[in-house]
XYZ file of C-alpha atoms in Angstrom:
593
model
C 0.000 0.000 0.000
C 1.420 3.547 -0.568
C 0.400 6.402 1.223
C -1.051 8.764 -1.272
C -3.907 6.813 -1.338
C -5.549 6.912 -4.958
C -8.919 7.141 -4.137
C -10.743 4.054 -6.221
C -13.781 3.602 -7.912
C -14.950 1.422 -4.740
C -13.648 3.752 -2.459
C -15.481 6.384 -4.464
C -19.199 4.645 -4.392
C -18.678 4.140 -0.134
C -18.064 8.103 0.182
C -21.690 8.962 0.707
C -21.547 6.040 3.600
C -18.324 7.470 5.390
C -19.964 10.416 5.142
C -22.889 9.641 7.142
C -25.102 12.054 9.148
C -24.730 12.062 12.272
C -24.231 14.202 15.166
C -21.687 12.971 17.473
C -18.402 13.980 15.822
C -15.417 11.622 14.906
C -12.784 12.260 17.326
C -8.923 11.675 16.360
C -6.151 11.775 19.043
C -2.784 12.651 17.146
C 0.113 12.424 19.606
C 3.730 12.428 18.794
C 6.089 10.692 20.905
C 9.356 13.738 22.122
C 8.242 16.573 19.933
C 8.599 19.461 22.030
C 6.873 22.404 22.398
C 9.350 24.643 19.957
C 9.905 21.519 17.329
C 7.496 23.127 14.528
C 8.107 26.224 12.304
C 4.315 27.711 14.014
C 6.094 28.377 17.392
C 9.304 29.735 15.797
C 11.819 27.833 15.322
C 13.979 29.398 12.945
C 15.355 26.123 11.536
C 12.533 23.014 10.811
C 10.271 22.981 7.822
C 6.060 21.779 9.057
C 3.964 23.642 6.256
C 1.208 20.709 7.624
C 1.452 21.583 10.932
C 1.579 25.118 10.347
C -1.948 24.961 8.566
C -3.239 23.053 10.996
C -1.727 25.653 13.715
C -3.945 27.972 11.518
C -7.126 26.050 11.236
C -7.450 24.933 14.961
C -7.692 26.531 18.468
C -4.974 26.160 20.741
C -4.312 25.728 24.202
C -0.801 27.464 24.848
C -1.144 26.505 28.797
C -0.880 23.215 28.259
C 0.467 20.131 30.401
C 1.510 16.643 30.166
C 3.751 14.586 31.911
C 7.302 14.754 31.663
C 8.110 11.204 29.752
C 6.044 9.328 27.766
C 4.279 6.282 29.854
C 3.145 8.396 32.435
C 1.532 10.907 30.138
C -0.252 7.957 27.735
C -1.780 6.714 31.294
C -3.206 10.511 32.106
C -4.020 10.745 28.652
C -6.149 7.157 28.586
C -7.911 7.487 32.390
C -8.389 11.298 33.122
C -6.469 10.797 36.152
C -3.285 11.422 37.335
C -0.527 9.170 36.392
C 1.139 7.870 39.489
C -2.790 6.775 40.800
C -3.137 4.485 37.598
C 0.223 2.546 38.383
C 2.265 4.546 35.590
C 5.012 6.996 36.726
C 7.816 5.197 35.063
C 8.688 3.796 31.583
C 10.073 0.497 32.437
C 10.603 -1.331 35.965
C 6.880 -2.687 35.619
C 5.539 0.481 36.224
C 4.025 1.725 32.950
C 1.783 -0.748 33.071
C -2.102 0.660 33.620
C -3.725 -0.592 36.175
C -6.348 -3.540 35.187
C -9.488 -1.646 36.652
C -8.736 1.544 34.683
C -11.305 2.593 32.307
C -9.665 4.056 29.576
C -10.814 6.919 27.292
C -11.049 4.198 24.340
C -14.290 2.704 27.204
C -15.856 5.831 27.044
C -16.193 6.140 23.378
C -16.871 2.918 22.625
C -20.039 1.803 25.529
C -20.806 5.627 23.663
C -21.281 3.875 20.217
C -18.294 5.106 18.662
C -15.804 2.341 16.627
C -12.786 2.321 18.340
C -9.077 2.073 17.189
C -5.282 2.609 17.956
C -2.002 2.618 15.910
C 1.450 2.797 16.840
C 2.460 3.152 20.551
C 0.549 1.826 23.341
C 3.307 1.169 25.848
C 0.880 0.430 28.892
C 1.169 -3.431 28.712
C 1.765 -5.786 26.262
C -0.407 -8.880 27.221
C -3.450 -9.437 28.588
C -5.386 -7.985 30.145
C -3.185 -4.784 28.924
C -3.181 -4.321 25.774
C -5.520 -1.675 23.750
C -7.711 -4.527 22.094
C -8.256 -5.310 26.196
C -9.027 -1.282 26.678
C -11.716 -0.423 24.890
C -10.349 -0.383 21.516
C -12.230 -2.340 18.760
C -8.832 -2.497 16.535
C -5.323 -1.959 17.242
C -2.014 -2.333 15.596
C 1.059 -1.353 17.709
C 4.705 -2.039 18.576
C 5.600 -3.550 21.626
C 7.381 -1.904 24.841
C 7.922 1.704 24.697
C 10.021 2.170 21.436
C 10.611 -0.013 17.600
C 13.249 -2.500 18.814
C 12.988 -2.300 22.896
C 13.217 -5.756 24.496
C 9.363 -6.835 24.107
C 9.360 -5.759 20.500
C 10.224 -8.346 18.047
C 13.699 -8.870 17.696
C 15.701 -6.935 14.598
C 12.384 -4.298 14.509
C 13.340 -1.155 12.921
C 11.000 1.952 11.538
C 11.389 0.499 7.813
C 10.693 -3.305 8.178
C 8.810 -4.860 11.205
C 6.298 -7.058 12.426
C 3.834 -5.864 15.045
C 0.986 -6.692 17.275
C -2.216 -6.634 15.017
C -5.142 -6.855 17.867
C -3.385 -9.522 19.628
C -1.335 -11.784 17.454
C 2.014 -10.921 15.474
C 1.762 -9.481 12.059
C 3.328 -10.710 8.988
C 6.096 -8.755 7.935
C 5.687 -4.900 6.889
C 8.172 -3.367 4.975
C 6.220 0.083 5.532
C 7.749 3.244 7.275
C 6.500 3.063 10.656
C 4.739 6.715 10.474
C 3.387 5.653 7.093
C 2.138 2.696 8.476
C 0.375 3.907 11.323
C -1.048 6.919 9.190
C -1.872 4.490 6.714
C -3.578 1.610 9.491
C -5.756 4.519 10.668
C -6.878 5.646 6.807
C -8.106 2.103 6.151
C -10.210 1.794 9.253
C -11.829 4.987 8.696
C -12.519 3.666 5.347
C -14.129 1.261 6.343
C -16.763 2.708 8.868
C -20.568 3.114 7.963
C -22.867 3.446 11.051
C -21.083 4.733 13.501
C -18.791 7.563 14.666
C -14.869 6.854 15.466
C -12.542 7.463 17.745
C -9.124 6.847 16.622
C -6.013 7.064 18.934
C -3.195 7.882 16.655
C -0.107 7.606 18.775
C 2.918 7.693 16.829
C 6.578 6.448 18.102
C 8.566 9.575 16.160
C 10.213 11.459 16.555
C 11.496 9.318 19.510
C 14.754 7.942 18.664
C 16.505 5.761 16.994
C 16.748 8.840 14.615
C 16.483 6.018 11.425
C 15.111 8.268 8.455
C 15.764 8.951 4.687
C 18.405 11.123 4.227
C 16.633 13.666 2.583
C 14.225 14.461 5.353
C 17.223 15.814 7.201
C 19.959 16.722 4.925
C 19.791 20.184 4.478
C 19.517 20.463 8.190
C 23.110 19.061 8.294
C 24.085 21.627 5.722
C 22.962 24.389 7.725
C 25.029 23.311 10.807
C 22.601 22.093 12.896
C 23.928 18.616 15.391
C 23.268 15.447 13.642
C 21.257 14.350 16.185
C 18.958 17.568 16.041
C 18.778 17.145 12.019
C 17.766 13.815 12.433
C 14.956 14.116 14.796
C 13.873 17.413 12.298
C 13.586 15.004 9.734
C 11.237 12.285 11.743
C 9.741 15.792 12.724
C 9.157 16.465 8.871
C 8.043 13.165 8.053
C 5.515 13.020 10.734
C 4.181 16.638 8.765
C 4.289 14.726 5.245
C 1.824 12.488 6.803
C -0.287 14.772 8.311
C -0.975 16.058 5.272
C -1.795 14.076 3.371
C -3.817 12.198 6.262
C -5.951 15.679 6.160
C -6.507 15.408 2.528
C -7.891 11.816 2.905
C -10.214 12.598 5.458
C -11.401 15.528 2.992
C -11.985 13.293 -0.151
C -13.326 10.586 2.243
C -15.747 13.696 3.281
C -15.638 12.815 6.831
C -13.315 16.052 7.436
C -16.171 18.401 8.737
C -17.212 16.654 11.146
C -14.256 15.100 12.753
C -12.490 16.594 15.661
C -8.894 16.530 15.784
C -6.336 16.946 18.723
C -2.636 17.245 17.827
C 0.128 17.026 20.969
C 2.940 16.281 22.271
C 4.204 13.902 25.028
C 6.635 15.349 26.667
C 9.112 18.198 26.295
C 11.366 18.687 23.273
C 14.769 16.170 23.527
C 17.635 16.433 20.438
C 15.862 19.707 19.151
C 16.216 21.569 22.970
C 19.646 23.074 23.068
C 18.536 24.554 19.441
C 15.312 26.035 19.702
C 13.032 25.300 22.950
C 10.551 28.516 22.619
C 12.647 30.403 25.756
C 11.405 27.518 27.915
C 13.542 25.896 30.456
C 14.519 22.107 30.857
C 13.374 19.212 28.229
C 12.307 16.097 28.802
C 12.231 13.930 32.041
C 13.041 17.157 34.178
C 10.933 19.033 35.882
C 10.315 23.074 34.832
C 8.226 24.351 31.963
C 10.217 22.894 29.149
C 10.101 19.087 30.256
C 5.749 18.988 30.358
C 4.316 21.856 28.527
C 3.484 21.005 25.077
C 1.365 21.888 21.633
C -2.314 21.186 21.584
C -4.096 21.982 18.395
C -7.853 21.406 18.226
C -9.518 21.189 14.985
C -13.282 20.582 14.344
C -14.933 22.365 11.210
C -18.757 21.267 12.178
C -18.556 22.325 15.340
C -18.288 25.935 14.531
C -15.205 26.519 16.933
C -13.068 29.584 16.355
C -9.482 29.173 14.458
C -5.975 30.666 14.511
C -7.449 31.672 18.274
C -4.708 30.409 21.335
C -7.066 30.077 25.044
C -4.526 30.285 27.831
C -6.608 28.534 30.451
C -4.045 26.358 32.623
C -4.879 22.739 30.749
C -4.112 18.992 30.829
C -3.806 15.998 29.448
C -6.069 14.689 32.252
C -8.549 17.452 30.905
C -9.282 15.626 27.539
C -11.635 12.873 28.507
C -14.058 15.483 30.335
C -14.058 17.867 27.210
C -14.908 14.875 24.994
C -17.813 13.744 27.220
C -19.314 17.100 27.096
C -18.120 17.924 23.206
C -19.235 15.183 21.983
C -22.239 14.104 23.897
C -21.009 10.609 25.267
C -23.577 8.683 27.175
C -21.537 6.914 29.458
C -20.951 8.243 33.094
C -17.586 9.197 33.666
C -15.736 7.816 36.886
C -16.188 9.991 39.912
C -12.695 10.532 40.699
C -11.205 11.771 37.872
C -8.763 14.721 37.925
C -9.235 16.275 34.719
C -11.872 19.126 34.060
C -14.010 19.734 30.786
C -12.392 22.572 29.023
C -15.878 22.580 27.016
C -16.600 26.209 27.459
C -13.011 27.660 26.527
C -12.899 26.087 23.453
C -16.888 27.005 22.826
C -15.952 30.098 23.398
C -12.682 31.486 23.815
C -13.475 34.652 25.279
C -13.448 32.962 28.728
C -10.919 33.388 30.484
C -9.342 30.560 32.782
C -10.419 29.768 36.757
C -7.341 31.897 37.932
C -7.350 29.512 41.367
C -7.027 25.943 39.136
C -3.895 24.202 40.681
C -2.087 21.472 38.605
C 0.719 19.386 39.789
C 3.527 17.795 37.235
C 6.374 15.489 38.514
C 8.714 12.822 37.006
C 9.576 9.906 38.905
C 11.587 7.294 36.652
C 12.101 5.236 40.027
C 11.270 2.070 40.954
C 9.439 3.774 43.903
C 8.354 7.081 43.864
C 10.457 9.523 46.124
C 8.388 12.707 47.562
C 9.637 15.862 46.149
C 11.429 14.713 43.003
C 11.493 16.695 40.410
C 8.137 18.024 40.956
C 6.129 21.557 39.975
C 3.043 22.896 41.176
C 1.096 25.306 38.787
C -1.108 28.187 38.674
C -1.810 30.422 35.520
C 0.666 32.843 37.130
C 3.428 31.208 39.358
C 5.390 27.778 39.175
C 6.415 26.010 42.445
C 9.228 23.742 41.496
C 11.934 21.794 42.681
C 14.728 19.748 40.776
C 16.756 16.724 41.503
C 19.623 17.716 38.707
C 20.443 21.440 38.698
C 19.558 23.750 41.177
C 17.438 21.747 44.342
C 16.531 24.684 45.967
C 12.886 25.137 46.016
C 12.137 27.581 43.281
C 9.026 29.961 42.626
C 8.724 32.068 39.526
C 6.225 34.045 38.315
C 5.251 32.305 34.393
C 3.484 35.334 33.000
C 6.192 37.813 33.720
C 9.134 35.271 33.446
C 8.300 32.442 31.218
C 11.912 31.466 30.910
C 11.967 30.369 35.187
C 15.111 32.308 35.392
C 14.594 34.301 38.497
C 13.268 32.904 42.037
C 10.908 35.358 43.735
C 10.341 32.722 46.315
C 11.240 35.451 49.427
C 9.224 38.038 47.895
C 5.952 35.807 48.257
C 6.040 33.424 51.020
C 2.666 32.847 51.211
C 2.064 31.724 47.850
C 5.149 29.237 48.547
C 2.752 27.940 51.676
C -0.373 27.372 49.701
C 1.858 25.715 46.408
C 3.948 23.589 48.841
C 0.891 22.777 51.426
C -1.086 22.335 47.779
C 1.594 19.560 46.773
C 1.600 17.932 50.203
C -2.539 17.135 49.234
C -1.885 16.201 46.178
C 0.820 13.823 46.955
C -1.718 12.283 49.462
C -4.493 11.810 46.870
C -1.608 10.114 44.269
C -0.023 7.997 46.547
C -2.447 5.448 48.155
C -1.797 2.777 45.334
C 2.029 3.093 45.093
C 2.534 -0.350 47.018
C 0.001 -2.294 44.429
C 1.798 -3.975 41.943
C 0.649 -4.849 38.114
C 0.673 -8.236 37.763
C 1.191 -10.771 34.544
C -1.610 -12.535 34.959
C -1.192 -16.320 33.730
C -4.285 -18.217 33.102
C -4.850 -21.371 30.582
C -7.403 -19.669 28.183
C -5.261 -17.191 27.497
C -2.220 -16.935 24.712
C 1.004 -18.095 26.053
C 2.208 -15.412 28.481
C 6.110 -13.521 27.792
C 8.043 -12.135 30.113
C 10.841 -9.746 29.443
C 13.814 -7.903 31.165
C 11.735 -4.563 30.404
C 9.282 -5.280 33.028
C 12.387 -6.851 35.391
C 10.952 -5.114 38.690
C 13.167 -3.534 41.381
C 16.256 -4.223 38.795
C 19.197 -2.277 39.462
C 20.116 -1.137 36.167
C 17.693 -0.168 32.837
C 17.218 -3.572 31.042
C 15.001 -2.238 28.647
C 16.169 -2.302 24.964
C 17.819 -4.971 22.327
C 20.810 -3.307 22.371
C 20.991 -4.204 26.246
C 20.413 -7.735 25.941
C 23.197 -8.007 22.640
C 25.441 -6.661 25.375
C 25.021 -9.217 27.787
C 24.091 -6.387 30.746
C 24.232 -7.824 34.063
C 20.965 -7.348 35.691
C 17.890 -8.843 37.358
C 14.671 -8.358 38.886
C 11.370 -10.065 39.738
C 7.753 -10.277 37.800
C 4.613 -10.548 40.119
C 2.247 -13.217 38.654
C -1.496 -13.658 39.027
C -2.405 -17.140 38.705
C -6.122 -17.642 37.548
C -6.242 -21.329 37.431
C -4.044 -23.639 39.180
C -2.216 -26.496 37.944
C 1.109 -27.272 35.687
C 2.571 -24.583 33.528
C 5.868 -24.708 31.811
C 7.937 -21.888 32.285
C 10.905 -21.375 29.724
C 13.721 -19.590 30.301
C 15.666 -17.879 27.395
C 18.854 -15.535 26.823
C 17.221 -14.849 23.059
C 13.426 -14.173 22.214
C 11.997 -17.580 20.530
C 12.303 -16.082 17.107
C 15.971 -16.359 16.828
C 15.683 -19.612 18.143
C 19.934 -19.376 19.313
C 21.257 -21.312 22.278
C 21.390 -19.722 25.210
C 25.285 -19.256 25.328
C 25.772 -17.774 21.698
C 25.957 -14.683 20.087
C 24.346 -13.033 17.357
C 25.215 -11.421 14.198
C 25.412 -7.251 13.892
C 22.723 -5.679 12.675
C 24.198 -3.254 9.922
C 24.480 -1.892 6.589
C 20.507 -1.403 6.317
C 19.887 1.904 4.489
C 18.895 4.703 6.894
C 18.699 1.832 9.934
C 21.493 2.435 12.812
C 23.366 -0.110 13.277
C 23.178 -2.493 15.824
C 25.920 -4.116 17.561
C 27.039 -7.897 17.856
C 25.485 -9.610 20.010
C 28.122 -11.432 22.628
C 28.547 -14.572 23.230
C 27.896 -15.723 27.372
C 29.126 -18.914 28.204
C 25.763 -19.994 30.635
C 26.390 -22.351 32.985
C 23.088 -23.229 34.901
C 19.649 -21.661 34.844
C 17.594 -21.090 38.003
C 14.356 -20.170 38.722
C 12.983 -18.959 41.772
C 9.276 -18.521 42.544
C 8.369 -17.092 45.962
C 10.579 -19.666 48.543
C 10.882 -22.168 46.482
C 14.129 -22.482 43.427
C 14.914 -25.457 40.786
C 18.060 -25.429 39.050
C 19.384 -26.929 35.903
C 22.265 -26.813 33.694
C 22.589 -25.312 30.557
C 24.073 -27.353 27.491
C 26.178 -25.631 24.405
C 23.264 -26.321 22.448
C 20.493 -25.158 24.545
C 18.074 -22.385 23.220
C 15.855 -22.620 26.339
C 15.641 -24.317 29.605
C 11.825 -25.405 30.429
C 10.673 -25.789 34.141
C 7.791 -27.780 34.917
C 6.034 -26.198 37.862
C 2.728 -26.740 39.836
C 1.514 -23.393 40.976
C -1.624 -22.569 42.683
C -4.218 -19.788 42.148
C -3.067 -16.636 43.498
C 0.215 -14.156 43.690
C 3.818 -15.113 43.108
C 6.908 -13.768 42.590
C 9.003 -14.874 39.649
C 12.555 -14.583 39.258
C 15.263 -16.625 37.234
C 19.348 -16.540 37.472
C 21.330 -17.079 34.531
C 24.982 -18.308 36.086
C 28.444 -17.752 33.757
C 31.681 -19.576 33.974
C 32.965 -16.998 35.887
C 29.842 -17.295 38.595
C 28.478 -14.029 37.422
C 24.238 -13.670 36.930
C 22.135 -12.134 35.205
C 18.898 -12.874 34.933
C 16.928 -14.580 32.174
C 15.719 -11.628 29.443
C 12.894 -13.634 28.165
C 10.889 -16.239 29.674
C 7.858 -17.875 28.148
C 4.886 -19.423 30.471
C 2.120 -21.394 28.742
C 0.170 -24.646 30.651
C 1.689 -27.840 30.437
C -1.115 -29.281 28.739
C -0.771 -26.924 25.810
């Protein structure tokens, strides 16, 4: 399939179906994964080329106040529940803790017990396997990668953004040779296609322009040629890519003539990463920090039918956690939303602009990337005039600046208003109070015998010492380890299998694996080493079996009764020279099977 979509004589006599009457608008979530804030030509940046995103800039309303979390997983989870990421069991990307909390109703629920058909493409990163994944959440269709980026340790092995093979509902794909943002652009054009009756909701999430930086050349070229870091040209070209698509996405929805009455939300995920030292629209910090520059983002709203004013910016203090509200009210669901949400509807801003914000809204914004949470990391409390913050990595102090007449954070007025420091830091104290009361409940992989096979990788190692997240980690060998909690829903036999390579490479457990390199466009990827295993162990609550581990060995199976209920799994992986490491992948399915 190609992506400028010729529009066909079939396609042609199914317009006047796509373009149904209805009322309830279709609703499409856009979010790119580490643009930030200052990454399009619309907010200034002297440098990158987004004619698409400029247009859209143009055509939409825009909230210019606008928060998410500070890294991705945590932000997805807001995004998804309406709450607060830390209650919903995300605050980190790996360690187990982006994983959403089974009794979270997700803003895919909403739309879909609301009538709508429901979909996602691209990155999910809230759990891989049941009952995790989006075709678990609400979402009628979903195509995705695994983990958090193309070619982390859950993702099948050797993905990259030109060739891959990803999760279609709940089963691998075959083999797509498609440009991942083509792909996903292209996944969310044929299920709109294909809708009649009903409204959608689509949940576009993209994976660029997180790196690996893997691109054409000539998206980024002539940003080389104009001096700019290679890293910082590269991500401009994902960045232009990602605009290429957008287009063209917009002219589809036009000739499918579903573009009047389709509401569209474009944002970011975080603050700006390779592109932040170049142009960062005078904010300060990026990503995974903690002032203005690492959560506030773009959010473009677009909705011809619904009569909303464009080229208009509302600075009402906003959220992620807002969204799900507005949409209930914008777009007339019928479901009840859950009483504890923390979001409010920002209906009436973008109904009419001319309102101005609730001057006394608080928000709180903090990123964790622990294990654990730790009270007062890297946290800031906002108001539509001052930021309360405090950083773990440059200057610790407690820090309060006033955003309207110092958007850059430079200057600390925190002596000249002491009691607005109170109420902030007494405000945070509450809030950390109302976060905090699920911290010690862990997301377990639940394991039952009418469900697919369950896999277990180093990603979700919990309390590991080091980050055993990505393919690159496990060609290295790292030494590391940590535990998965299981749920057990039916008792009996299972066979647990523990592995140094994913199944598809099907290599024995001591021996290494081939670079991955001269791919056009694709990074390379180094040799894998060779570890000369000696014994495999595995451990489940107080109990341990050991067994030794053969030159030709891909795997070493356990066969283990285990009741209904919790456990704790955890598996050793002993060298020659008595070091371990755990086991990177282990597959569970019932001995029966």
């Amino acid at each position: 399939m190609i992506f400028s979509y010729r529009i066909t004589f079939l396609t042609l006599l199914f317009l006047g179906v796509c373009s149904y009457a209805q009322n309830q608008p279709n609703v499409i979530v856009i979010l790119t994964d580490d643009q930030g804030y200052g990454d399009m030509a619309c907010h200034g940046n002297p440098y990158i080329q987004t004619p698409n995103i400029d247009k859209l800039y143009k055509e939409s309303l825009r909230l210019t106040d606008f928060h998410v979390d500070a890294m991705c997983a945590p932000t997805r989870a807001a995004l998804m529940t309406g709450k607060y990421s830390a209650r919903t069991g995300v605050w980190a990307t790996i360690h187990g803790r982006n994983i959403l909390h089974k009794d979270e109703k997700t803003m895919a629920d909403y739309f879909k017990e609301s009538g709508y058909n429901t979909a996602m493409y691209g990155k999910w990163h809230l759990g891989d396997a049941w009952p995790y994944r989006p075709i678990d959440r609400g979402f009628n269709e979903s195509f995705h990668h695994a983990g958090g980026v193309i070619g982390e340790t859950p993702d099948y092995w050797n993905n990259h953004y030109f060739e891959g093979r990803y999760i279609k509902n709940s089963h691998l794909s075959p083999v797509t040779t498609e440009y991942c943002t083509d792909l996903w652009f292209n996944k969310a054009l044929d299920f709109i296609e294909q809708q009649s009756d009903k409204p959608f909701f689509i949940y576009l999430a993209l994976n660029a322009p997180h790196g690996p930086y893997d691109v054409d050349t000539k998206y980024y070229k002539h940003y080389l040629e104009v001096g700019l870091p290679e890293s910082t040209a590269r991500q401009y070209g994902l960045i232009e890519k990602i605009d290429e698509n957008l287009g063209r996405f917009r002219q589809q929805l036009n000739a499918l003539g579903v573009d009047k009455n389709t509401l569209i939300v474009f944002m970011g995920d975080n603050g700006a990463t390779a592109g932040q030292k170049i142009y960062n629209a005078g904010m300060r910090d990026r990503k995974a920090q903690t002032y203005n520059g690492a959560h506030r983002t773009f959010c473009f709203i677009s909705w011809p039918e619904g009569n909303l004013e464009t080229n208009i910016d509302i600075k009402a203090l906003a959220a992620h956690i807002d969204l799900i509200p507005t949409f209930k009210e914008l777009c007339d669901l019928k479901t009840p939303l859950a009483k504890d949400l923390d979001g409010i509807s920002l209906a009436k801003f973008i109904l009419n602009p001319q309102i101005k914000g609730d001057p006394k809204r608080v928000i709180v914004t903090h990123n964790q990337q622990l294990y654990t949470p730790k009270k007062y990391k890297d946290f800031e409390v906002l108001t539509p005039t001052f930021r309360l913050s405090k950083s773990s990595t440059r200057d610790t102090t407690l820090t309060l600046t006033n955003i309207l007449k110092d958007p850059g954070q430079k200057k600390n007025i925190i002596a000249d208003h002491p009691k607005v420091k109170d109420m902030l830091l007494k405000y945070y104290e509450q809030w950390w109070e109302h976060i905090s009361d699920r911290f010690n409940e862990l997301c377990p992989n639940y394991l039952s015998k009418k469900t697919d096979p369950l896999l277990l990788t180093a990603h979700s190692w919990h309390d590991n010492k080091n980050k055993t997240y990505n393919q690159s980690h496990i060609r290295a060998g790292v030494i590391d380890n940590g535990f998965w909690p299981l749920e057990v829903l039916e008792d009996g036999y299972y066979i647990i299998s523990l592995r140094r390579w994913p199944k598809e490479l099907n290599l024995p457990i001591r021996a290494g694996t081939p670079a991955l390199e001269n791919i056009p466009h694709v990074s390379k990827k180094n040799e894998g080493v060779a570890v000369k295993i000696t014994s495999a162990q595995l451990r489940i609550n107080n109990t341990s079996a050991l067994k030794k581990v053969k030159k030709r060995s891909a795997e070493i199976p356990f066969k283990i009764y285990l009741p209904k209920g919790r456990h704790e799994l955890k598996t050793v992986f002993t060298d020659q020279s008595e070091i371990e490491r755990g086991a990177y992948y282990v597959y569970i399915s019932p001995a029966n099977k």
